[in-house]
Amino acid sequence: MTTSDDQVETHLAARSALVDSLIERVTDLPSFVAFLAALRDDRTDAAAKDRLNPPSPHGPGAHDWENVSIESFLEAAVGWAEDWKDREDGPLADSNPWRVAARIIYAGKYYE
């Protein structure tokens, strides 16, 4: 890898970490949309990496994406929300509905 490649990889890793950090900063419609844009960019980059280096069928792809079809993504998000909905101290107990929505959507990325 060249220095330029290293810089690109560092930038992309930072962008993926940004998605994680944005969840807790979601408070309103603009911050929710910013989170969605970051998640979209994370998926776009992961898909490009997966095309170049296909992941194992038994593990996540680039950026830890488990659910790459819209069907599996939505199924995972719904499953995660159903598993957490009755827990008073869980991630859905947050009083901010925008942050709760962001957490549910983000779960579509990784939940199985």
Coordinates of C-alpha atoms in Angstrom, one line a residue:
M1 CA 0.0 0.0 0.0
T2 CA 1.3 3.4 -0.8
T3 CA 1.2 6.4 1.5
S4 CA -1.8 7.7 -0.4
D5 CA -3.6 4.4 0.0
D6 CA -2.8 4.5 3.7
Q7 CA -4.3 8.0 4.0
V8 CA -7.5 6.9 2.1
E9 CA -7.9 3.9 4.4
T10 CA -7.4 6.0 7.5
H11 CA -10.0 8.5 6.2
L12 CA -12.5 5.7 5.5
A13 CA -12.0 4.1 8.9
A14 CA -12.6 7.5 10.5
R15 CA -15.7 8.0 8.5
S16 CA -17.0 4.6 9.6
A17 CA -16.3 5.5 13.2
L18 CA -18.2 8.7 12.6
V19 CA -21.4 6.8 11.9
D20 CA -21.1 5.1 15.3
S21 CA -20.5 8.4 17.1
L22 CA -23.3 10.3 15.3
I23 CA -26.0 8.0 16.8
E24 CA -25.5 9.6 20.2
R25 CA -25.6 13.1 18.7
V26 CA -28.9 12.6 17.0
T27 CA -31.4 15.0 18.6
D28 CA -33.6 16.3 15.8
L29 CA -34.5 16.0 12.1
P30 CA -31.3 17.6 10.8
S31 CA -29.0 15.5 13.0
F32 CA -31.0 12.4 12.0
V33 CA -30.6 13.1 8.3
A34 CA -26.8 13.7 8.9
F35 CA -26.7 10.3 10.6
L36 CA -28.6 8.7 7.6
A37 CA -26.1 10.3 5.1
A38 CA -23.2 9.0 7.1
L39 CA -24.7 5.5 7.2
R40 CA -25.3 5.7 3.4
D41 CA -21.7 6.7 2.8
D42 CA -20.5 3.9 5.1
R43 CA -22.6 1.3 3.1
T44 CA -21.4 2.7 -0.3
D45 CA -17.8 2.4 0.7
A46 CA -18.3 -1.1 2.2
A47 CA -20.1 -2.3 -1.0
A48 CA -17.1 -1.1 -3.1
K49 CA -14.7 -2.9 -0.8
D50 CA -16.8 -6.0 -0.9
R51 CA -16.8 -6.0 -4.7
L52 CA -13.0 -5.9 -4.7
N53 CA -12.6 -8.4 -1.9
P54 CA -15.7 -10.5 -1.4
P55 CA -16.4 -11.3 2.3
S56 CA -16.9 -14.8 3.7
P57 CA -20.6 -15.9 3.4
H58 CA -20.4 -16.7 7.2
G59 CA -19.2 -13.3 8.4
P60 CA -19.7 -9.6 8.0
G61 CA -18.5 -7.6 5.0
A62 CA -16.4 -4.4 5.0
H63 CA -17.2 -2.0 7.9
D64 CA -19.0 -4.9 9.7
W65 CA -22.0 -4.9 7.4
E66 CA -24.0 -8.1 8.0
N67 CA -27.2 -7.2 6.2
V68 CA -26.6 -5.9 2.7
S69 CA -30.0 -6.4 1.0
I70 CA -32.8 -4.1 1.9
E71 CA -34.9 -7.2 3.0
S72 CA -32.2 -8.4 5.4
F73 CA -31.4 -4.9 6.6
L74 CA -35.1 -4.2 7.5
E75 CA -35.6 -7.7 9.0
A76 CA -32.6 -7.1 11.3
A77 CA -33.8 -3.6 12.3
V78 CA -37.3 -4.9 13.1
G79 CA -35.8 -8.0 15.0
W80 CA -33.5 -5.8 17.0
A81 CA -36.3 -3.4 17.9
E82 CA -38.6 -6.3 18.9
D83 CA -35.9 -7.8 21.1
W84 CA -35.3 -4.5 22.9
K85 CA -38.8 -3.0 23.1
D86 CA -39.8 -4.3 26.5
R87 CA -36.6 -3.5 28.3
E88 CA -36.9 -0.4 30.5
D89 CA -33.2 0.2 30.7
G90 CA -32.4 -0.7 27.0
P91 CA -31.4 1.5 24.1
L92 CA -35.1 2.1 23.1
A93 CA -35.8 3.7 26.5
D94 CA -34.2 6.9 25.4
S95 CA -36.6 9.9 25.6
N96 CA -35.4 11.2 22.3
P97 CA -37.4 9.6 19.5
W98 CA -34.9 10.7 16.8
R99 CA -32.1 8.9 18.6
V100 CA -34.3 5.8 19.0
A101 CA -35.0 5.7 15.3
A102 CA -31.3 6.1 14.5
R103 CA -30.5 3.2 16.8
I104 CA -33.1 1.0 15.2
I105 CA -31.9 1.8 11.7
Y106 CA -28.3 1.3 12.7
A107 CA -29.1 -2.1 14.1
G108 CA -30.1 -3.1 10.5
K109 CA -26.4 -3.0 9.7
Y110 CA -25.2 -5.6 12.1
Y111 CA -28.0 -7.4 13.9
E112 CA -28.6 -11.1 13.2

